[in-house]
PDB file of C-alpha atoms and ligand atoms in Angstrom:
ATOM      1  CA  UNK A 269      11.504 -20.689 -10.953  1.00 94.00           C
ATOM      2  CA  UNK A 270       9.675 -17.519 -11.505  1.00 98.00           C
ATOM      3  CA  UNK A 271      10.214 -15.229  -8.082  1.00 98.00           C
ATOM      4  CA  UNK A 272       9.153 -11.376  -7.856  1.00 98.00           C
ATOM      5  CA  UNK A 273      10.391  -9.041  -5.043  1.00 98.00           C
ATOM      6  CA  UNK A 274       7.669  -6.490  -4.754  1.00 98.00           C
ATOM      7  CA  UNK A 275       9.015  -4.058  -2.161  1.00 98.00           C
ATOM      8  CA  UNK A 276      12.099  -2.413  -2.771  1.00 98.00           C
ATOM      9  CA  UNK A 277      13.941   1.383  -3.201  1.00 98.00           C
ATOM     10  CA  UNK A 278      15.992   2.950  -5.479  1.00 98.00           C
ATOM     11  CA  UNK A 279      17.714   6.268  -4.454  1.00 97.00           C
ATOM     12  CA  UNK A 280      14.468   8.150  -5.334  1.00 97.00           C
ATOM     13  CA  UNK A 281      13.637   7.712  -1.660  1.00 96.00           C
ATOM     14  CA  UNK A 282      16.176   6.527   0.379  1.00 95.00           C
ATOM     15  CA  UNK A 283      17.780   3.512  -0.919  1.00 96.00           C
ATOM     16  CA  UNK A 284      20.898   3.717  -2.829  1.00 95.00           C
ATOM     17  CA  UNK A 285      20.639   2.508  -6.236  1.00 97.00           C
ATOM     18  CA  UNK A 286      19.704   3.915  -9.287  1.00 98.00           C
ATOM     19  CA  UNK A 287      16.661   1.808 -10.545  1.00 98.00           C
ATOM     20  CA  UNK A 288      18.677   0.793 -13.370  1.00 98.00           C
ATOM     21  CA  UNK A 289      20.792  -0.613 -11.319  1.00 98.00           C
ATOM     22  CA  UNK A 290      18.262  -2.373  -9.326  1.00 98.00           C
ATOM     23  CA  UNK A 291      16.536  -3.706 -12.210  1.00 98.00           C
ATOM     24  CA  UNK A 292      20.432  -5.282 -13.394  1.00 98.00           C
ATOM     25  CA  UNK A 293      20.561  -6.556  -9.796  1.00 98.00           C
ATOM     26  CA  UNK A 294      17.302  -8.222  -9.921  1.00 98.00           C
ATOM     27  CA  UNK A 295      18.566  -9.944 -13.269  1.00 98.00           C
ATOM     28  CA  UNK A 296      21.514 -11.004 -11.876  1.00 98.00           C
ATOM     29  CA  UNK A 297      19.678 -12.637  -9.449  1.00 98.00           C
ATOM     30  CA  UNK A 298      17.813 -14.826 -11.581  1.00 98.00           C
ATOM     31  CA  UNK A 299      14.660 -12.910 -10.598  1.00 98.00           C
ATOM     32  CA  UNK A 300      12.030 -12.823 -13.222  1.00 98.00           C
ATOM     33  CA  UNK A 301       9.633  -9.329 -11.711  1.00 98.00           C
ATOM     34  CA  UNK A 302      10.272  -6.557  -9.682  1.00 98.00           C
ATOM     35  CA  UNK A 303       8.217  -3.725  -8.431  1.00 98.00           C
ATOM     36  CA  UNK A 304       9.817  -0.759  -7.243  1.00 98.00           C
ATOM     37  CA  UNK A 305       8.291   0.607  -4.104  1.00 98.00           C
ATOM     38  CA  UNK A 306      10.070   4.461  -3.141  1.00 98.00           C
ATOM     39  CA  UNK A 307       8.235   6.020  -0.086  1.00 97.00           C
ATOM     40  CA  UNK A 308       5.907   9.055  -1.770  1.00 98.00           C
ATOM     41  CA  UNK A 309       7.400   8.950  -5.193  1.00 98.00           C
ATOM     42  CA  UNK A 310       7.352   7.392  -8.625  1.00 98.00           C
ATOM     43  CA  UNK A 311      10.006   8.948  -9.767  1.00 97.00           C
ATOM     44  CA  UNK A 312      11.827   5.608 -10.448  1.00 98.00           C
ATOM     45  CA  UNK A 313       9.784   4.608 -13.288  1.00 98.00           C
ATOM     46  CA  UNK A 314      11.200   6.633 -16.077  1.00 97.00           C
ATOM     47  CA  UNK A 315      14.520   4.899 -16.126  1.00 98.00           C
ATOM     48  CA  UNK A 316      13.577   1.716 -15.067  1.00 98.00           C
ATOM     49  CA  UNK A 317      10.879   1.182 -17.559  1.00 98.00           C
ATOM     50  CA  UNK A 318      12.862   0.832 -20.556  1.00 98.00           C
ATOM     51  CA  UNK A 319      16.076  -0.818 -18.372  1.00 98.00           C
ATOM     52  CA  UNK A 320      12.928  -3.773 -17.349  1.00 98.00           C
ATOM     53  CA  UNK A 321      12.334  -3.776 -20.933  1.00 98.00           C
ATOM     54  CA  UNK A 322      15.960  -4.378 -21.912  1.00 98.00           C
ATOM     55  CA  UNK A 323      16.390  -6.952 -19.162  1.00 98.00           C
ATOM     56  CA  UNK A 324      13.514  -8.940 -19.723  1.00 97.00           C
ATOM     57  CA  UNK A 325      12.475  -8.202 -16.406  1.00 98.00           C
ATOM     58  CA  UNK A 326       8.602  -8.019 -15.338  1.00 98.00           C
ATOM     59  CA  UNK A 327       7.851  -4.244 -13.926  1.00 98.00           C
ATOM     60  CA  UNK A 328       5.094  -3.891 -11.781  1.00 98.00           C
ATOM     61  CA  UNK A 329       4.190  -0.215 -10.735  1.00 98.00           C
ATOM     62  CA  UNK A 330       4.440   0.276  -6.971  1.00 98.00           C
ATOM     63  CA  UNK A 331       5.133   2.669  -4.181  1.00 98.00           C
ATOM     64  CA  UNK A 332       4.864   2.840  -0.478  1.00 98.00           C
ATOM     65  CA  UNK A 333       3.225   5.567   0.678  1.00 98.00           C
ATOM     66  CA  UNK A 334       3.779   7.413   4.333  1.00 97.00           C
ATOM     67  CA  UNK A 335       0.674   7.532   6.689  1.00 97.00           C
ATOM     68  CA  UNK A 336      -1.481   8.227   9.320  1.00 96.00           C
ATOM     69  CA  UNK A 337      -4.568   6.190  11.239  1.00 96.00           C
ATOM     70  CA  UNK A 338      -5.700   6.502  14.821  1.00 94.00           C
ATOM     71  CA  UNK A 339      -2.049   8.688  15.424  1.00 90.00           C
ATOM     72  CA  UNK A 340      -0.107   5.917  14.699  1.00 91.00           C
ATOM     73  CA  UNK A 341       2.552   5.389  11.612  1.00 92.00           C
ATOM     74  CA  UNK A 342       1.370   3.216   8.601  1.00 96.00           C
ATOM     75  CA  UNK A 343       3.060   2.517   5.582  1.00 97.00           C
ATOM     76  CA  UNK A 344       0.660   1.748   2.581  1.00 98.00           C
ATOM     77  CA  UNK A 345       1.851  -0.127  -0.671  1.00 98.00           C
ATOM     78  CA  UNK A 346      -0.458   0.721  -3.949  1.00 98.00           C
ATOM     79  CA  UNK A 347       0.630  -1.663  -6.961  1.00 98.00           C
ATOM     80  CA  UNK A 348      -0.340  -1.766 -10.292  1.00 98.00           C
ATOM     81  CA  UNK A 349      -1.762   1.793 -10.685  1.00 98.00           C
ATOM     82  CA  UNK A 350      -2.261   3.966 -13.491  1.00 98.00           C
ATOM     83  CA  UNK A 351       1.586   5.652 -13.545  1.00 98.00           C
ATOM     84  CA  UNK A 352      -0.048   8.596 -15.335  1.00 97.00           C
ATOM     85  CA  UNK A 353      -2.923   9.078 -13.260  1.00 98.00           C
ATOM     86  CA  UNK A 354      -3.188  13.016 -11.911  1.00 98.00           C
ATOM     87  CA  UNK A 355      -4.510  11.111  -8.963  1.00 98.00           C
ATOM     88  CA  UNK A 356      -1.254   9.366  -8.243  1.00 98.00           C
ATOM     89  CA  UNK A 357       1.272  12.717  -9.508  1.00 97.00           C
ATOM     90  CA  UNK A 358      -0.496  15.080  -7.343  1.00 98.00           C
ATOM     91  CA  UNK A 359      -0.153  12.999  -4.138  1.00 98.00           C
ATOM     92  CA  UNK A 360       3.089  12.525  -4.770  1.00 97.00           C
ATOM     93  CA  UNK A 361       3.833  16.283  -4.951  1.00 97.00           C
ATOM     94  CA  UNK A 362       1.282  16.691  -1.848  1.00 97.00           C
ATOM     95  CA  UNK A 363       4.294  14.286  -0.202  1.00 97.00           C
ATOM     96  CA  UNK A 364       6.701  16.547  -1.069  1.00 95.00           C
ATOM     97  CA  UNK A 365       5.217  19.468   0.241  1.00 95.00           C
ATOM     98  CA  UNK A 366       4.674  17.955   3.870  1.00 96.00           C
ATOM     99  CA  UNK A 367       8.175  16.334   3.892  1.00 96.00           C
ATOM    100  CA  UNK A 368       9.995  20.451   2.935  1.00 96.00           C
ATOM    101  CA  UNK A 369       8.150  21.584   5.872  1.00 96.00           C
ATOM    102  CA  UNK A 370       8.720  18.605   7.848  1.00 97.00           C
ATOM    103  CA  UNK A 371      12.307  18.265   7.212  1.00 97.00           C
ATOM    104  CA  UNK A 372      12.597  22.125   8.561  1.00 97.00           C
ATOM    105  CA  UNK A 373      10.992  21.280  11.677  1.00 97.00           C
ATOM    106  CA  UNK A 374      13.077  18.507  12.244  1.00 98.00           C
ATOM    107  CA  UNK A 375      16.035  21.055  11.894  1.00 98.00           C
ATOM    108  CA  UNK A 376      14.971  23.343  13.881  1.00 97.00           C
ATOM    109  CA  UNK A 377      14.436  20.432  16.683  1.00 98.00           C
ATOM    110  CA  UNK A 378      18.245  19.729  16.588  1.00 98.00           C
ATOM    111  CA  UNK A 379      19.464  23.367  15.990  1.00 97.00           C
ATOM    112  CA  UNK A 380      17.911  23.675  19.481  1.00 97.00           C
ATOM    113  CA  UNK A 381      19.829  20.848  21.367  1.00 97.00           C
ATOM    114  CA  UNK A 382      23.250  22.059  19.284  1.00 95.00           C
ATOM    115  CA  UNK A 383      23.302  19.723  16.551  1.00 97.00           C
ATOM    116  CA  UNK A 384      22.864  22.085  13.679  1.00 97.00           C
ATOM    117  CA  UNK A 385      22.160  21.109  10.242  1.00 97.00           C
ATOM    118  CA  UNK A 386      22.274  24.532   7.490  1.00 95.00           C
ATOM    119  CA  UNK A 387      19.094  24.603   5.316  1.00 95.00           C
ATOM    120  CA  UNK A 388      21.134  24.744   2.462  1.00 95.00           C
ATOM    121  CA  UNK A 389      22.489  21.350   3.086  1.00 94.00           C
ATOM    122  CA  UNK A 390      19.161  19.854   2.999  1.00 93.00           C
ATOM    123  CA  UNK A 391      17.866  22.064  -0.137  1.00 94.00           C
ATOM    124  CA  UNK A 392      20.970  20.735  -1.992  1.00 94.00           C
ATOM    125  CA  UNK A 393      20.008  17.193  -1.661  1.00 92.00           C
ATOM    126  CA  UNK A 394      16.322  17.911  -2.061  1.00 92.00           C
ATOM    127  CA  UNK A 395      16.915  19.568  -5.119  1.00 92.00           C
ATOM    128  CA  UNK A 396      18.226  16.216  -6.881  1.00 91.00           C
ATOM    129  CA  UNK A 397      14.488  15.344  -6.981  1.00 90.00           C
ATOM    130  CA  UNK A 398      14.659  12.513  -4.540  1.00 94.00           C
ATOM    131  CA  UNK A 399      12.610  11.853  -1.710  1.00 95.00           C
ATOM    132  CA  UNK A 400      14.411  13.653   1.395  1.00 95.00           C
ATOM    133  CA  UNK A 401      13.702  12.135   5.010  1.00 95.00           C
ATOM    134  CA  UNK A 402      15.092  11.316   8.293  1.00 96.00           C
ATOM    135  CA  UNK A 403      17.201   8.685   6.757  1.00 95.00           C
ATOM    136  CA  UNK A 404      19.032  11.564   4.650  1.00 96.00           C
ATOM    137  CA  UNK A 405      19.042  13.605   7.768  1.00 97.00           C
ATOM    138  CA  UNK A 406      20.485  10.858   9.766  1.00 97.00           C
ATOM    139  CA  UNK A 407      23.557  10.564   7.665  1.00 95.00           C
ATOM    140  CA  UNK A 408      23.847  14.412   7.722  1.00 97.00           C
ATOM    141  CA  UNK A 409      24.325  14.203  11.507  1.00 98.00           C
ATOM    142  CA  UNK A 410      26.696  11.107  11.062  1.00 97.00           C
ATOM    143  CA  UNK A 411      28.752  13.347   8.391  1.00 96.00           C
ATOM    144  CA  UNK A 412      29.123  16.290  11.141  1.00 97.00           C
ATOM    145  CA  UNK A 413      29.992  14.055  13.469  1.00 97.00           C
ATOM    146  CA  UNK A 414      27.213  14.640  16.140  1.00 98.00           C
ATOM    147  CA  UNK A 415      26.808  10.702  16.068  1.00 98.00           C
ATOM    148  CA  UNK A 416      28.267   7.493  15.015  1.00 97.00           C
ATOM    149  CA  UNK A 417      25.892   5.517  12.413  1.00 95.00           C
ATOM    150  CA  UNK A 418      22.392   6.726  11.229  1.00 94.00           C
ATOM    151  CA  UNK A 419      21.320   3.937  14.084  1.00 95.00           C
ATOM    152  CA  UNK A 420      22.573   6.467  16.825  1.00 97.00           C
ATOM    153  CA  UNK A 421      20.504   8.956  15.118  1.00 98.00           C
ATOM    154  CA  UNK A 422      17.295   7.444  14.903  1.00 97.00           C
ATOM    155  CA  UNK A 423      17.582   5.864  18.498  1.00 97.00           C
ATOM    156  CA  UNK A 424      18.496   9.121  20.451  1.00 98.00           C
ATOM    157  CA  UNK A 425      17.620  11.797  18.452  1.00 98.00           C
ATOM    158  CA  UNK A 426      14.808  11.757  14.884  1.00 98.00           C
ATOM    159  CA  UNK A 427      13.317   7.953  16.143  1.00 96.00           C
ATOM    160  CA  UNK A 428       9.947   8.317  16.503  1.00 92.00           C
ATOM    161  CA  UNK A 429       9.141  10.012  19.525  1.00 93.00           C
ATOM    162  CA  UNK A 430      12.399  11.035  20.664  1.00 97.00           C
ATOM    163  CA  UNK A 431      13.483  14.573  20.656  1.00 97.00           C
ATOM    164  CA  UNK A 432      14.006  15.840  17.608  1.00 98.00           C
ATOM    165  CA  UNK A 433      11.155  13.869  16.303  1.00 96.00           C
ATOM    166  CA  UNK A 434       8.404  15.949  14.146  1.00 95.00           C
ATOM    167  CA  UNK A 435       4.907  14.303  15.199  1.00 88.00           C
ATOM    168  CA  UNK A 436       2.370  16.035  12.317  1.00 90.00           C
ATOM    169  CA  UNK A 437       0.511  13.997  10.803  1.00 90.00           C
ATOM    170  CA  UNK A 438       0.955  12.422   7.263  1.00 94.00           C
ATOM    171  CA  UNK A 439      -1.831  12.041   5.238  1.00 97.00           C
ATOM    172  CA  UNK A 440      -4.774   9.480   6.182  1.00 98.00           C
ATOM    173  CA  UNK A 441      -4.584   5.527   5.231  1.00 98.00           C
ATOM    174  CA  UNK A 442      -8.449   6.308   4.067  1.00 98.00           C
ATOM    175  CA  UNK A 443      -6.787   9.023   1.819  1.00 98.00           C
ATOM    176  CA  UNK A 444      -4.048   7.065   0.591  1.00 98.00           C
ATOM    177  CA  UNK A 445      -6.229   3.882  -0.342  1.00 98.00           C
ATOM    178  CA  UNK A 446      -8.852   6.526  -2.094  1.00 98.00           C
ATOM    179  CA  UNK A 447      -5.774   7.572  -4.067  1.00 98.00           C
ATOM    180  CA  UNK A 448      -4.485   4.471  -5.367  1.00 98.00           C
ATOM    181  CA  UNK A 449      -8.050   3.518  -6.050  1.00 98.00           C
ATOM    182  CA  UNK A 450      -8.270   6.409  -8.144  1.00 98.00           C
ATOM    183  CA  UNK A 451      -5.677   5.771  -9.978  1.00 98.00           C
ATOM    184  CA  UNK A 452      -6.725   1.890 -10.858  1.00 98.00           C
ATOM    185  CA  UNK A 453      -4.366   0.420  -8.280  1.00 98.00           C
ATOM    186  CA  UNK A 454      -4.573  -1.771  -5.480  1.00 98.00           C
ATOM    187  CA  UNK A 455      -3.538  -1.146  -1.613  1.00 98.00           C
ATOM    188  CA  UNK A 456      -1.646  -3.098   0.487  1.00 98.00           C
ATOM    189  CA  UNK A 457      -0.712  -3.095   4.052  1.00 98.00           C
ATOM    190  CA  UNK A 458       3.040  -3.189   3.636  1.00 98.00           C
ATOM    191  CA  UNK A 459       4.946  -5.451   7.049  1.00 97.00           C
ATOM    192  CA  UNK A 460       1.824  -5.463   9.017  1.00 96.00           C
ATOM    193  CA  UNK A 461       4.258  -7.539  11.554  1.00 94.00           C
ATOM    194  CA  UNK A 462       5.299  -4.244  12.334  1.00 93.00           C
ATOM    195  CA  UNK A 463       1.969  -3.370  14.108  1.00 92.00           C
ATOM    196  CA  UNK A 464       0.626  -3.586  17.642  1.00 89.00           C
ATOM    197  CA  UNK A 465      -2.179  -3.119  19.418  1.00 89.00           C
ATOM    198  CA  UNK A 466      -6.126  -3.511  19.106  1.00 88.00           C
ATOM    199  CA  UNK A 467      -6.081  -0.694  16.708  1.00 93.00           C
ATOM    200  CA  UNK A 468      -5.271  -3.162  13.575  1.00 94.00           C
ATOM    201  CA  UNK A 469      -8.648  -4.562  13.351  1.00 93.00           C
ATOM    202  CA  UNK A 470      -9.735  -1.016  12.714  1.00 96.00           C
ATOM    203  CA  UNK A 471      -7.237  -0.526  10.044  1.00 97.00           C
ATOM    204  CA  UNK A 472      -7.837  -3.957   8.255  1.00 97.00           C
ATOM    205  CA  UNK A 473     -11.894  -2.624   8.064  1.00 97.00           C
ATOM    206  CA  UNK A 474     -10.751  -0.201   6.089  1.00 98.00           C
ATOM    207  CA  UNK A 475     -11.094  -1.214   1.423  1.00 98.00           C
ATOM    208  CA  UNK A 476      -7.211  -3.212   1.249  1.00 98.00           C
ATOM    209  CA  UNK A 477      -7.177  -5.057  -1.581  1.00 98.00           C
ATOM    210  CA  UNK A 478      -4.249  -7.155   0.161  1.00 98.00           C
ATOM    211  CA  UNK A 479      -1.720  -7.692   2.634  1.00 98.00           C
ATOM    212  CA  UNK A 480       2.059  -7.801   2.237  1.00 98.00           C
ATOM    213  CA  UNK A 481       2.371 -11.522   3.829  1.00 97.00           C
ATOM    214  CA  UNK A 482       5.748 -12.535   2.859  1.00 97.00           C
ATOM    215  CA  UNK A 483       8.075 -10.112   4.186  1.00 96.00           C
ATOM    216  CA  UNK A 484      12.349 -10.913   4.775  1.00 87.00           C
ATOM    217  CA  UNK A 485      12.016  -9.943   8.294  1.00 86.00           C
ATOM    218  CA  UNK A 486       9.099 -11.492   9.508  1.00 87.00           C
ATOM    219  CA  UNK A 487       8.805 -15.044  11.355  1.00 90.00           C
ATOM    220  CA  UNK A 488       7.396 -17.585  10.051  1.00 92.00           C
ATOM    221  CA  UNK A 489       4.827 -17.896  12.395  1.00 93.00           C
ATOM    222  CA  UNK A 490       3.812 -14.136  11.765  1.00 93.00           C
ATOM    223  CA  UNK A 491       3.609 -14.992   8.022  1.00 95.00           C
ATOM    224  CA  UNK A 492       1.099 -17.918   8.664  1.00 95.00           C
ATOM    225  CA  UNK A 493      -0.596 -15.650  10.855  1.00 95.00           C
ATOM    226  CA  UNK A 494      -1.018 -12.851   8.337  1.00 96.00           C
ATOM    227  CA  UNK A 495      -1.382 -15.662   5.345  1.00 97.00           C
ATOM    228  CA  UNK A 496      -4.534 -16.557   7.362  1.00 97.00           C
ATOM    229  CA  UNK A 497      -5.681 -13.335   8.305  1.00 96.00           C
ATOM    230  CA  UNK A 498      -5.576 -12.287   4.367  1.00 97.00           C
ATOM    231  CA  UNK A 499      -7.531 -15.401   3.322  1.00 98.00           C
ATOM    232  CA  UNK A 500     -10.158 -15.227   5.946  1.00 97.00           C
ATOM    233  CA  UNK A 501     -10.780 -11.477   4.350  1.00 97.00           C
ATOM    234  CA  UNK A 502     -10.093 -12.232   0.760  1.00 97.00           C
ATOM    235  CA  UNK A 503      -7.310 -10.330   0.612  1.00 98.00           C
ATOM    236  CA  UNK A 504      -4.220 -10.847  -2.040  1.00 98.00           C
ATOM    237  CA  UNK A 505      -1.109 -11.538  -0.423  1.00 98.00           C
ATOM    238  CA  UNK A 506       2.271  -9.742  -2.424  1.00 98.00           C
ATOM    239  CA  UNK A 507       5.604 -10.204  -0.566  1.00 98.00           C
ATOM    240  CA  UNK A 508       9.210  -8.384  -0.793  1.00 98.00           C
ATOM    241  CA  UNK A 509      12.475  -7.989   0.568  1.00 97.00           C
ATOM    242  CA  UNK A 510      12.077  -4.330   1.400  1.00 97.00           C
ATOM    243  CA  UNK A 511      15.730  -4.047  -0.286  1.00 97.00           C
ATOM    244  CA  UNK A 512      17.683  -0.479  -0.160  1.00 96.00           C
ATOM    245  CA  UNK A 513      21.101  -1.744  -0.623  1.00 95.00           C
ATOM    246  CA  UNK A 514      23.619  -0.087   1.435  1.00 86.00           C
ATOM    247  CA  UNK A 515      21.447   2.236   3.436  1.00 82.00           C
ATOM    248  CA  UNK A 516      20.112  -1.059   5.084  1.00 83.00           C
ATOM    249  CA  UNK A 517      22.796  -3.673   5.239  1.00 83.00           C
ATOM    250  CA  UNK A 518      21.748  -7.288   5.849  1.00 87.00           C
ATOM    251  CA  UNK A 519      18.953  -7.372   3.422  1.00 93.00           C
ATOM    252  CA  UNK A 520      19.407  -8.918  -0.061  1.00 95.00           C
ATOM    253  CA  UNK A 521      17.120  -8.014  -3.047  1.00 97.00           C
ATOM    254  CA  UNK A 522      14.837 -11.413  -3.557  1.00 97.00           C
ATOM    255  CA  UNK A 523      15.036 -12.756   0.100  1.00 96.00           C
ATOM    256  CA  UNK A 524      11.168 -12.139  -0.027  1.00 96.00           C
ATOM    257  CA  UNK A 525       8.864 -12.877  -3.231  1.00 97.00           C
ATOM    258  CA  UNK A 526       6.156 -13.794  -5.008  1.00 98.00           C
ATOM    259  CA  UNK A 527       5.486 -16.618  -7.189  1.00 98.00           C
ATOM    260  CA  UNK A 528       4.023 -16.169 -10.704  1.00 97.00           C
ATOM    261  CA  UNK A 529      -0.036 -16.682 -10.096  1.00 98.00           C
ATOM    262  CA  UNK A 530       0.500 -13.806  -7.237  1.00 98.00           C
ATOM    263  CA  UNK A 531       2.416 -12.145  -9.451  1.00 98.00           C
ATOM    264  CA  UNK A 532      -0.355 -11.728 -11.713  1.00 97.00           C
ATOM    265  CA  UNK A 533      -2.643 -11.263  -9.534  1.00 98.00           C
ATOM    266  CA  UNK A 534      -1.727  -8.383  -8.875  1.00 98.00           C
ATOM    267  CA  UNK A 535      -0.601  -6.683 -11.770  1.00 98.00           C
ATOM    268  CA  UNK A 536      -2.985  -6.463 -14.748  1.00 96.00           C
ATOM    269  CA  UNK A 537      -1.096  -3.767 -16.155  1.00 91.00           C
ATOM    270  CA  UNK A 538       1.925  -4.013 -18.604  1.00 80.00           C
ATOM    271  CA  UNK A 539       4.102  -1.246 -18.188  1.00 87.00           C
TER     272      UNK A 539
HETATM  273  P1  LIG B 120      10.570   9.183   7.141  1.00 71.24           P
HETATM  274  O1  LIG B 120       9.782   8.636   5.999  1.00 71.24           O
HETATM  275  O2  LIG B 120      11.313  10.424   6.788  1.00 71.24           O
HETATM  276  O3  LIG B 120       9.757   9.319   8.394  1.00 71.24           O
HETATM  277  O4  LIG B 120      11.694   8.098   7.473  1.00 71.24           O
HETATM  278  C1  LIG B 120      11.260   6.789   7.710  1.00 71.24           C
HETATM  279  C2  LIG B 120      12.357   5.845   7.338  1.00 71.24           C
HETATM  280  O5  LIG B 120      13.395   5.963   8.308  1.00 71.24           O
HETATM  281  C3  LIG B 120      11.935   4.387   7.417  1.00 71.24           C
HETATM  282  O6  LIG B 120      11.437   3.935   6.190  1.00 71.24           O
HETATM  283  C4  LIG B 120      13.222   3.696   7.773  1.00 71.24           C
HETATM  284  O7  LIG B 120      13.975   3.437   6.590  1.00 71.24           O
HETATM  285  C5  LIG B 120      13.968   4.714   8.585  1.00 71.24           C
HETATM  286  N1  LIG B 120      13.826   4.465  10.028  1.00 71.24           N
HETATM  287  C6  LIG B 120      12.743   4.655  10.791  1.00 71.24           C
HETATM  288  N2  LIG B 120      12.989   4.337  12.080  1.00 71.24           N
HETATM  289  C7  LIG B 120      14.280   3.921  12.122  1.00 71.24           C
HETATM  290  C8  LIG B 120      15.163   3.456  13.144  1.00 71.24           C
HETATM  291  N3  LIG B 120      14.754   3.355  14.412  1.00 71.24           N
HETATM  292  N4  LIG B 120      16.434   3.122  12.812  1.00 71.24           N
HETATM  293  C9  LIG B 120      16.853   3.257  11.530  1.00 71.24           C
HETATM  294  N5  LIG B 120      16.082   3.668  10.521  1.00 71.24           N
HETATM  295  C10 LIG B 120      14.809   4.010  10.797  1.00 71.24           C
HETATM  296 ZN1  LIG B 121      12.838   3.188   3.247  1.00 71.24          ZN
HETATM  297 FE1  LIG B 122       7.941   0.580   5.101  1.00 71.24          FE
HETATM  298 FE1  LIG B 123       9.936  -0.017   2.348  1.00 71.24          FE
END
């Protein structure tokens, strides 16, 4: 049975396999695609377009990109763009920009309540190209010993809206949809189970090509819900496990998927 898990990270952001490795897991799973999905990079793709190839595994270009609408935290999935598309490379490196000056703030937040973290520790992991956040950070603190697991971390200290939390703003969802459309992809709202409030109806006005329906962590009563919601606006519907392997324990590559006419659906683009 053809099944593709369309959300997942490689160490590029902050999962912990190499996409080679993913792309063997995937195999050995008896999966037949995969799209690898790092938050604000594509940096993945090199090495696990000719490991795909090798593997007879279906590649799908993907990535989740970090954002911003009406204050609140959205994540934004754009599949089956143009890899090469200046559009695509120089948002990426717009990403990287914010998250250096973000990741300083957040340093300077803890330096001030005595947990602190030397700049050169983060510059030596940012310098291996990946994608450096709060996870990353989170395990620095759990490596000094100022807390127990990277849970501790996010829940009293870098957790959204706790104290050593950086607010600024990402970039815009409007943005990031213009960007993928730029490029020739298509934009998805990635586990819209995650949101709350009145403000969604705003956000789902805004040019989605689709809606990330089938999601390991979400009820099936929320995936009816959102199966609806995406056929009542024409939307495409992609699913995934949102898989990082040991940075995220408990979810299993493949646990979420697509089946082959979604599949292709979505991606028009061999890679
Ligand atoms: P960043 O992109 O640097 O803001 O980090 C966001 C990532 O941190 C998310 O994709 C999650 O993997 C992780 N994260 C966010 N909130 C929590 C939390 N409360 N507990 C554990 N991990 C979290
Ligand atoms: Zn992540
Ligand atoms: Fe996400
Ligand atoms: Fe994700």
């Amino acid at each position: 049975m053809f099944r593709a898990d369309l959300h997942c990270h490689s160490y590029y952001s902050d999962g912990t396999l190499s996409p080679e490795a993913l792309i063997h897991l995937a195999k050995s799973l008896g999966l037949s695609g995969l799209s690898i999905t790092d938050h604000d990079t594509i940096a993945a793709y090199k090495e696990a377009i000719p490991a795909a190839k090798a593997a007879g595994i279906l590649l799908g270009a993907g990535v989740e990109f970090s954002c911003t609408f009406e204050k609140m935290s959205v994540h934004i999935l754009g599949y089956d763009f143009d890899l090469n598309a200046p559009e695509i490379t120089s948002f990426c490196s717009k990403h990287k920009e914010r998250r250096y000056l973000r990741n300083r703030r957040i340093l300077k937040k803890l330096a001030a309540i005595k947990f602190p973290i030397e700049e050169t520790e983060l510059e030596a992991l940012e310098n291996t190209g990946k994608v450096i956040g709060r996870p990353h950070i989170a395990e620095l603190m759990v490596a000094k010993g100022y807390v127990k697991n990277s849970k501790e971390a996010f829940e009293r200290y870098i957790g959204d809206g706790r104290i050593a939390y950086d607010s600024t703003e990402s970039f815009s969802v409007e943005e990031s949809i213009a960007v993928i459309h730029a490029a020739h992809g298509k934009a998805f709202v990635a586990h819209p189970h995650l949101l709350v409030g009145g403000w969604i109806h705003r956000l789902l006005d805004l040019p989605f090509d689709g809606i990330e329906c089938y999601y390991a962590r979400c009820q099936p009563d929320q995936i009816k819900r959102w199966l609806k919601v995406a056929q009542k606006k024409q939307l495409l519907v992609s699913g995934g496990s949102d898989f990082h392997g040991g940075s995220k324990p408990g979810i299993t590559l493949g646990v979420s998927w697509v089946d082959e006419t979604l599949f292709h659906q979505i991606f028009q683009r061999s890679l």
